[in-house]
Amino acid sequence: MSRAEVTELIVTRRLEKKLSWAAIAEAVGQSKEWTTAALLGQMTLTEEQALAAARLLDLPADAVAQLQVVPYKGSLPTTVPTDPLIYRFYELINVYGTTFKALINEEFGDGIMSAIDFKMDLTREADPKGDRVQIVMSGKFLPYKTY
């Protein structure tokens, strides 16, 4: 069973069982954001985490093994995304990417924000004009070194 097939099976089983990502995350013992990324193929689970997901989703042993393999991260297609929600993030980076870079460099110096030493929190923010999506991202600053 390939990692892509495991991801497809996870998505199918989650829908069949009417489970939220938050409920699966609770069983796995991690945040809903990290667990969702992991089960969609972008993170490595420990054996304990993989077994917890497998019990909840009735996954076979070969899926448990695949969940513990280091994935090829950032494996989405490199073409412009067509899914409207994912495209908005692409658009957001196109519009605000240089602003993020300028402000991070001004505050921290020449470097990057880590996506490895990273956490994210996604919540709903009530608003009388329509609920809003609030995403807080926190990544360790990694300065470029001279040598």
mmCIF file with all atom_site columns, C-alpha atoms in Angstrom:
data_model
loop_
_atom_site.group_PDB
_atom_site.id
_atom_site.type_symbol
_atom_site.label_atom_id
_atom_site.label_alt_id
_atom_site.label_comp_id
_atom_site.label_asym_id
_atom_site.label_entity_id
_atom_site.label_seq_id
_atom_site.pdbx_PDB_ins_code
_atom_site.Cartn_x
_atom_site.Cartn_y
_atom_site.Cartn_z
_atom_site.occupancy
_atom_site.B_iso_or_equiv
_atom_site.pdbx_formal_charge
_atom_site.auth_seq_id
_atom_site.auth_comp_id
_atom_site.auth_asym_id
_atom_site.auth_atom_id
_atom_site.pdbx_PDB_model_num
ATOM 1   C CA . MET A 1 1   ? 0.000   0.000  0.000   1.00 0.00 ? 1   MET A CA 1
ATOM 2   C CA . SER A 1 2   ? 1.494   3.361  -1.044  1.00 0.00 ? 2   SER A CA 1
ATOM 3   C CA . ARG A 1 3   ? 1.412   6.481  1.122   1.00 0.00 ? 3   ARG A CA 1
ATOM 4   C CA . ALA A 1 4   ? -1.043  8.062  -1.344  1.00 0.00 ? 4   ALA A CA 1
ATOM 5   C CA . GLU A 1 5   ? -3.336  5.024  -0.985  1.00 0.00 ? 5   GLU A CA 1
ATOM 6   C CA . VAL A 1 6   ? -3.096  5.266  2.810   1.00 0.00 ? 6   VAL A CA 1
ATOM 7   C CA . THR A 1 7   ? -4.112  8.932  2.640   1.00 0.00 ? 7   THR A CA 1
ATOM 8   C CA . GLU A 1 8   ? -7.041  8.089  0.380   1.00 0.00 ? 8   GLU A CA 1
ATOM 9   C CA . LEU A 1 9   ? -8.147  5.321  2.761   1.00 0.00 ? 9   LEU A CA 1
ATOM 10  C CA . ILE A 1 10  ? -7.883  7.649  5.779   1.00 0.00 ? 10  ILE A CA 1
ATOM 11  C CA . VAL A 1 11  ? -10.063 10.268 4.078   1.00 0.00 ? 11  VAL A CA 1
ATOM 12  C CA . THR A 1 12  ? -12.627 7.601  3.116   1.00 0.00 ? 12  THR A CA 1
ATOM 13  C CA . ARG A 1 13  ? -12.747 6.017  6.583   1.00 0.00 ? 13  ARG A CA 1
ATOM 14  C CA . ARG A 1 14  ? -13.005 9.391  8.318   1.00 0.00 ? 14  ARG A CA 1
ATOM 15  C CA . LEU A 1 15  ? -16.072 10.210 6.212   1.00 0.00 ? 15  LEU A CA 1
ATOM 16  C CA . GLU A 1 16  ? -17.612 6.753  6.660   1.00 0.00 ? 16  GLU A CA 1
ATOM 17  C CA . LYS A 1 17  ? -17.215 6.986  10.428  1.00 0.00 ? 17  LYS A CA 1
ATOM 18  C CA . LYS A 1 18  ? -18.320 10.639 10.529  1.00 0.00 ? 18  LYS A CA 1
ATOM 19  C CA . LEU A 1 19  ? -15.212 11.618 12.500  1.00 0.00 ? 19  LEU A CA 1
ATOM 20  C CA . SER A 1 20  ? -13.852 15.141 12.748  1.00 0.00 ? 20  SER A CA 1
ATOM 21  C CA . TRP A 1 21  ? -10.117 15.766 12.427  1.00 0.00 ? 21  TRP A CA 1
ATOM 22  C CA . ALA A 1 22  ? -10.260 17.030 16.031  1.00 0.00 ? 22  ALA A CA 1
ATOM 23  C CA . ALA A 1 23  ? -11.687 13.686 17.222  1.00 0.00 ? 23  ALA A CA 1
ATOM 24  C CA . ILE A 1 24  ? -8.939  11.791 15.418  1.00 0.00 ? 24  ILE A CA 1
ATOM 25  C CA . ALA A 1 25  ? -6.334  14.177 16.847  1.00 0.00 ? 25  ALA A CA 1
ATOM 26  C CA . GLU A 1 26  ? -7.615  13.495 20.349  1.00 0.00 ? 26  GLU A CA 1
ATOM 27  C CA . ALA A 1 27  ? -7.108  9.757  19.825  1.00 0.00 ? 27  ALA A CA 1
ATOM 28  C CA . VAL A 1 28  ? -3.643  10.337 18.327  1.00 0.00 ? 28  VAL A CA 1
ATOM 29  C CA . GLY A 1 29  ? -2.695  12.707 21.154  1.00 0.00 ? 29  GLY A CA 1
ATOM 30  C CA . GLN A 1 30  ? -1.630  15.698 19.044  1.00 0.00 ? 30  GLN A CA 1
ATOM 31  C CA . SER A 1 31  ? -3.183  18.961 17.816  1.00 0.00 ? 31  SER A CA 1
ATOM 32  C CA . LYS A 1 32  ? -5.851  18.827 15.115  1.00 0.00 ? 32  LYS A CA 1
ATOM 33  C CA . GLU A 1 33  ? -3.578  20.862 12.836  1.00 0.00 ? 33  GLU A CA 1
ATOM 34  C CA . TRP A 1 34  ? -0.556  18.531 13.133  1.00 0.00 ? 34  TRP A CA 1
ATOM 35  C CA . THR A 1 35  ? -2.671  15.367 13.031  1.00 0.00 ? 35  THR A CA 1
ATOM 36  C CA . THR A 1 36  ? -4.501  16.489 9.898   1.00 0.00 ? 36  THR A CA 1
ATOM 37  C CA . ALA A 1 37  ? -1.195  17.287 8.166   1.00 0.00 ? 37  ALA A CA 1
ATOM 38  C CA . ALA A 1 38  ? 0.210   13.917 9.262   1.00 0.00 ? 38  ALA A CA 1
ATOM 39  C CA . LEU A 1 39  ? -2.773  11.885 8.104   1.00 0.00 ? 39  LEU A CA 1
ATOM 40  C CA . LEU A 1 40  ? -2.844  13.748 4.794   1.00 0.00 ? 40  LEU A CA 1
ATOM 41  C CA . GLY A 1 41  ? 0.729   12.618 4.191   1.00 0.00 ? 41  GLY A CA 1
ATOM 42  C CA . GLN A 1 42  ? 2.946   15.489 5.351   1.00 0.00 ? 42  GLN A CA 1
ATOM 43  C CA . MET A 1 43  ? 4.270   14.308 8.752   1.00 0.00 ? 43  MET A CA 1
ATOM 44  C CA . THR A 1 44  ? 5.720   11.149 10.316  1.00 0.00 ? 44  THR A CA 1
ATOM 45  C CA . LEU A 1 45  ? 3.743   9.443  13.083  1.00 0.00 ? 45  LEU A CA 1
ATOM 46  C CA . THR A 1 46  ? 5.272   7.425  15.894  1.00 0.00 ? 46  THR A CA 1
ATOM 47  C CA . GLU A 1 47  ? 4.229   3.794  16.162  1.00 0.00 ? 47  GLU A CA 1
ATOM 48  C CA . GLU A 1 48  ? 1.909   4.672  19.058  1.00 0.00 ? 48  GLU A CA 1
ATOM 49  C CA . GLN A 1 49  ? 0.276   7.498  17.081  1.00 0.00 ? 49  GLN A CA 1
ATOM 50  C CA . ALA A 1 50  ? -0.085  5.359  13.951  1.00 0.00 ? 50  ALA A CA 1
ATOM 51  C CA . LEU A 1 51  ? -1.665  2.542  15.961  1.00 0.00 ? 51  LEU A CA 1
ATOM 52  C CA . ALA A 1 52  ? -4.104  4.964  17.619  1.00 0.00 ? 52  ALA A CA 1
ATOM 53  C CA . ALA A 1 53  ? -5.182  6.278  14.210  1.00 0.00 ? 53  ALA A CA 1
ATOM 54  C CA . ALA A 1 54  ? -5.423  2.738  12.848  1.00 0.00 ? 54  ALA A CA 1
ATOM 55  C CA . ARG A 1 55  ? -7.658  1.580  15.716  1.00 0.00 ? 55  ARG A CA 1
ATOM 56  C CA . LEU A 1 56  ? -10.012 4.510  15.236  1.00 0.00 ? 56  LEU A CA 1
ATOM 57  C CA . LEU A 1 57  ? -10.092 4.289  11.432  1.00 0.00 ? 57  LEU A CA 1
ATOM 58  C CA . ASP A 1 58  ? -9.778  0.496  11.032  1.00 0.00 ? 58  ASP A CA 1
ATOM 59  C CA . LEU A 1 59  ? -6.564  0.780  9.019   1.00 0.00 ? 59  LEU A CA 1
ATOM 60  C CA . PRO A 1 60  ? -4.567  -2.312 7.991   1.00 0.00 ? 60  PRO A CA 1
ATOM 61  C CA . ALA A 1 61  ? -1.057  -3.084 9.282   1.00 0.00 ? 61  ALA A CA 1
ATOM 62  C CA . ASP A 1 62  ? 0.634   -1.887 6.093   1.00 0.00 ? 62  ASP A CA 1
ATOM 63  C CA . ALA A 1 63  ? -1.041  1.514  6.557   1.00 0.00 ? 63  ALA A CA 1
ATOM 64  C CA . VAL A 1 64  ? 0.364   1.680  10.098  1.00 0.00 ? 64  VAL A CA 1
ATOM 65  C CA . ALA A 1 65  ? 3.827   1.023  8.673   1.00 0.00 ? 65  ALA A CA 1
ATOM 66  C CA . GLN A 1 66  ? 3.419   3.699  5.962   1.00 0.00 ? 66  GLN A CA 1
ATOM 67  C CA . LEU A 1 67  ? 2.332   6.297  8.526   1.00 0.00 ? 67  LEU A CA 1
ATOM 68  C CA . GLN A 1 68  ? 5.719   5.867  10.222  1.00 0.00 ? 68  GLN A CA 1
ATOM 69  C CA . VAL A 1 69  ? 7.764   6.459  7.053   1.00 0.00 ? 69  VAL A CA 1
ATOM 70  C CA . VAL A 1 70  ? 9.243   9.941  6.588   1.00 0.00 ? 70  VAL A CA 1
ATOM 71  C CA . PRO A 1 71  ? 7.111   11.470 3.811   1.00 0.00 ? 71  PRO A CA 1
ATOM 72  C CA . TYR A 1 72  ? 8.168   13.541 0.856   1.00 0.00 ? 72  TYR A CA 1
ATOM 73  C CA . LYS A 1 73  ? 6.945   16.853 2.291   1.00 0.00 ? 73  LYS A CA 1
ATOM 74  C CA . GLY A 1 74  ? 5.481   19.538 0.087   1.00 0.00 ? 74  GLY A CA 1
ATOM 75  C CA . SER A 1 75  ? 4.371   16.880 -2.354  1.00 0.00 ? 75  SER A CA 1
ATOM 76  C CA . LEU A 1 76  ? 1.390   18.774 -3.720  1.00 0.00 ? 76  LEU A CA 1
ATOM 77  C CA . PRO A 1 77  ? 1.553   19.522 -7.454  1.00 0.00 ? 77  PRO A CA 1
ATOM 78  C CA . THR A 1 78  ? 3.647   22.594 -8.285  1.00 0.00 ? 78  THR A CA 1
ATOM 79  C CA . THR A 1 79  ? 1.102   24.044 -10.700 1.00 0.00 ? 79  THR A CA 1
ATOM 80  C CA . VAL A 1 80  ? -1.235  26.784 -9.519  1.00 0.00 ? 80  VAL A CA 1
ATOM 81  C CA . PRO A 1 81  ? -3.806  25.053 -7.282  1.00 0.00 ? 81  PRO A CA 1
ATOM 82  C CA . THR A 1 82  ? -7.358  24.850 -8.587  1.00 0.00 ? 82  THR A CA 1
ATOM 83  C CA . ASP A 1 83  ? -9.146  24.142 -5.306  1.00 0.00 ? 83  ASP A CA 1
ATOM 84  C CA . PRO A 1 84  ? -10.628 27.547 -4.350  1.00 0.00 ? 84  PRO A CA 1
ATOM 85  C CA . LEU A 1 85  ? -9.599  27.391 -0.692  1.00 0.00 ? 85  LEU A CA 1
ATOM 86  C CA . ILE A 1 86  ? -6.016  26.283 -1.389  1.00 0.00 ? 86  ILE A CA 1
ATOM 87  C CA . TYR A 1 87  ? -5.797  28.848 -4.198  1.00 0.00 ? 87  TYR A CA 1
ATOM 88  C CA . ARG A 1 88  ? -6.596  31.634 -1.715  1.00 0.00 ? 88  ARG A CA 1
ATOM 89  C CA . PHE A 1 89  ? -3.467  30.686 0.252   1.00 0.00 ? 89  PHE A CA 1
ATOM 90  C CA . TYR A 1 90  ? -1.484  30.735 -2.997  1.00 0.00 ? 90  TYR A CA 1
ATOM 91  C CA . GLU A 1 91  ? -2.982  34.155 -3.720  1.00 0.00 ? 91  GLU A CA 1
ATOM 92  C CA . LEU A 1 92  ? -2.253  35.305 -0.167  1.00 0.00 ? 92  LEU A CA 1
ATOM 93  C CA . ILE A 1 93  ? 1.442   34.431 -0.571  1.00 0.00 ? 93  ILE A CA 1
ATOM 94  C CA . ASN A 1 94  ? 1.532   36.124 -3.999  1.00 0.00 ? 94  ASN A CA 1
ATOM 95  C CA . VAL A 1 95  ? 0.054   39.318 -2.537  1.00 0.00 ? 95  VAL A CA 1
ATOM 96  C CA . TYR A 1 96  ? 1.594   39.344 0.954   1.00 0.00 ? 96  TYR A CA 1
ATOM 97  C CA . GLY A 1 97  ? 4.688   37.140 0.570   1.00 0.00 ? 97  GLY A CA 1
ATOM 98  C CA . THR A 1 98  ? 7.036   40.062 0.032   1.00 0.00 ? 98  THR A CA 1
ATOM 99  C CA . THR A 1 99  ? 5.400   41.840 2.988   1.00 0.00 ? 99  THR A CA 1
ATOM 100 C CA . PHE A 1 100 ? 5.929   38.807 5.237   1.00 0.00 ? 100 PHE A CA 1
ATOM 101 C CA . LYS A 1 101 ? 9.565   38.683 4.119   1.00 0.00 ? 101 LYS A CA 1
ATOM 102 C CA . ALA A 1 102 ? 10.188  42.417 4.596   1.00 0.00 ? 102 ALA A CA 1
ATOM 103 C CA . LEU A 1 103 ? 8.618   42.542 8.055   1.00 0.00 ? 103 LEU A CA 1
ATOM 104 C CA . ILE A 1 104 ? 10.269  39.329 9.289   1.00 0.00 ? 104 ILE A CA 1
ATOM 105 C CA . ASN A 1 105 ? 13.655  40.519 8.004   1.00 0.00 ? 105 ASN A CA 1
ATOM 106 C CA . GLU A 1 106 ? 13.154  43.938 9.617   1.00 0.00 ? 106 GLU A CA 1
ATOM 107 C CA . GLU A 1 107 ? 12.227  42.393 12.978  1.00 0.00 ? 107 GLU A CA 1
ATOM 108 C CA . PHE A 1 108 ? 14.640  39.436 13.045  1.00 0.00 ? 108 PHE A CA 1
ATOM 109 C CA . GLY A 1 109 ? 17.309  40.033 10.396  1.00 0.00 ? 109 GLY A CA 1
ATOM 110 C CA . ASP A 1 110 ? 18.246  37.947 7.350   1.00 0.00 ? 110 ASP A CA 1
ATOM 111 C CA . GLY A 1 111 ? 16.756  34.470 7.723   1.00 0.00 ? 111 GLY A CA 1
ATOM 112 C CA . ILE A 1 112 ? 13.628  32.362 7.460   1.00 0.00 ? 112 ILE A CA 1
ATOM 113 C CA . MET A 1 113 ? 10.672  31.200 9.521   1.00 0.00 ? 113 MET A CA 1
ATOM 114 C CA . SER A 1 114 ? 10.941  27.476 10.115  1.00 0.00 ? 114 SER A CA 1
ATOM 115 C CA . ALA A 1 115 ? 8.208   25.149 8.934   1.00 0.00 ? 115 ALA A CA 1
ATOM 116 C CA . ILE A 1 116 ? 9.957   22.377 10.887  1.00 0.00 ? 116 ILE A CA 1
ATOM 117 C CA . ASP A 1 117 ? 10.041  23.966 14.363  1.00 0.00 ? 117 ASP A CA 1
ATOM 118 C CA . PHE A 1 118 ? 6.503   25.169 13.747  1.00 0.00 ? 118 PHE A CA 1
ATOM 119 C CA . LYS A 1 119 ? 3.019   25.165 15.194  1.00 0.00 ? 119 LYS A CA 1
ATOM 120 C CA . MET A 1 120 ? -0.338  26.339 13.940  1.00 0.00 ? 120 MET A CA 1
ATOM 121 C CA . ASP A 1 121 ? -3.722  26.966 15.511  1.00 0.00 ? 121 ASP A CA 1
ATOM 122 C CA . LEU A 1 122 ? -6.878  27.279 13.416  1.00 0.00 ? 122 LEU A CA 1
ATOM 123 C CA . THR A 1 123 ? -10.050 28.581 15.051  1.00 0.00 ? 123 THR A CA 1
ATOM 124 C CA . ARG A 1 124 ? -13.411 30.086 14.154  1.00 0.00 ? 124 ARG A CA 1
ATOM 125 C CA . GLU A 1 125 ? -13.882 33.736 15.057  1.00 0.00 ? 125 GLU A CA 1
ATOM 126 C CA . ALA A 1 126 ? -17.494 34.851 15.420  1.00 0.00 ? 126 ALA A CA 1
ATOM 127 C CA . ASP A 1 127 ? -18.331 38.010 13.484  1.00 0.00 ? 127 ASP A CA 1
ATOM 128 C CA . PRO A 1 128 ? -21.789 39.527 12.918  1.00 0.00 ? 128 PRO A CA 1
ATOM 129 C CA . LYS A 1 129 ? -20.895 40.036 9.230   1.00 0.00 ? 129 LYS A CA 1
ATOM 130 C CA . GLY A 1 130 ? -19.952 36.354 8.840   1.00 0.00 ? 130 GLY A CA 1
ATOM 131 C CA . ASP A 1 131 ? -17.655 34.058 10.766  1.00 0.00 ? 131 ASP A CA 1
ATOM 132 C CA . ARG A 1 132 ? -13.951 34.453 10.128  1.00 0.00 ? 132 ARG A CA 1
ATOM 133 C CA . VAL A 1 133 ? -11.118 31.943 9.875   1.00 0.00 ? 133 VAL A CA 1
ATOM 134 C CA . GLN A 1 134 ? -8.283  32.712 12.284  1.00 0.00 ? 134 GLN A CA 1
ATOM 135 C CA . ILE A 1 135 ? -4.952  30.994 11.637  1.00 0.00 ? 135 ILE A CA 1
ATOM 136 C CA . VAL A 1 136 ? -2.029  31.614 13.979  1.00 0.00 ? 136 VAL A CA 1
ATOM 137 C CA . MET A 1 137 ? 1.320   30.313 12.740  1.00 0.00 ? 137 MET A CA 1
ATOM 138 C CA . SER A 1 138 ? 4.453   30.227 14.877  1.00 0.00 ? 138 SER A CA 1
ATOM 139 C CA . GLY A 1 139 ? 7.790   29.169 13.419  1.00 0.00 ? 139 GLY A CA 1
ATOM 140 C CA . LYS A 1 140 ? 11.263  29.424 14.895  1.00 0.00 ? 140 LYS A CA 1
ATOM 141 C CA . PHE A 1 141 ? 13.412  32.108 13.259  1.00 0.00 ? 141 PHE A CA 1
ATOM 142 C CA . LEU A 1 142 ? 16.500  30.650 11.594  1.00 0.00 ? 142 LEU A CA 1
ATOM 143 C CA . PRO A 1 143 ? 19.131  33.249 10.677  1.00 0.00 ? 143 PRO A CA 1
ATOM 144 C CA . TYR A 1 144 ? 21.369  32.759 7.666   1.00 0.00 ? 144 TYR A CA 1
ATOM 145 C CA . LYS A 1 145 ? 24.967  32.216 8.737   1.00 0.00 ? 145 LYS A CA 1
ATOM 146 C CA . THR A 1 146 ? 28.126  33.586 7.227   1.00 0.00 ? 146 THR A CA 1
ATOM 147 C CA . TYR A 1 147 ? 31.060  31.246 6.710   1.00 0.00 ? 147 TYR A CA 1
#
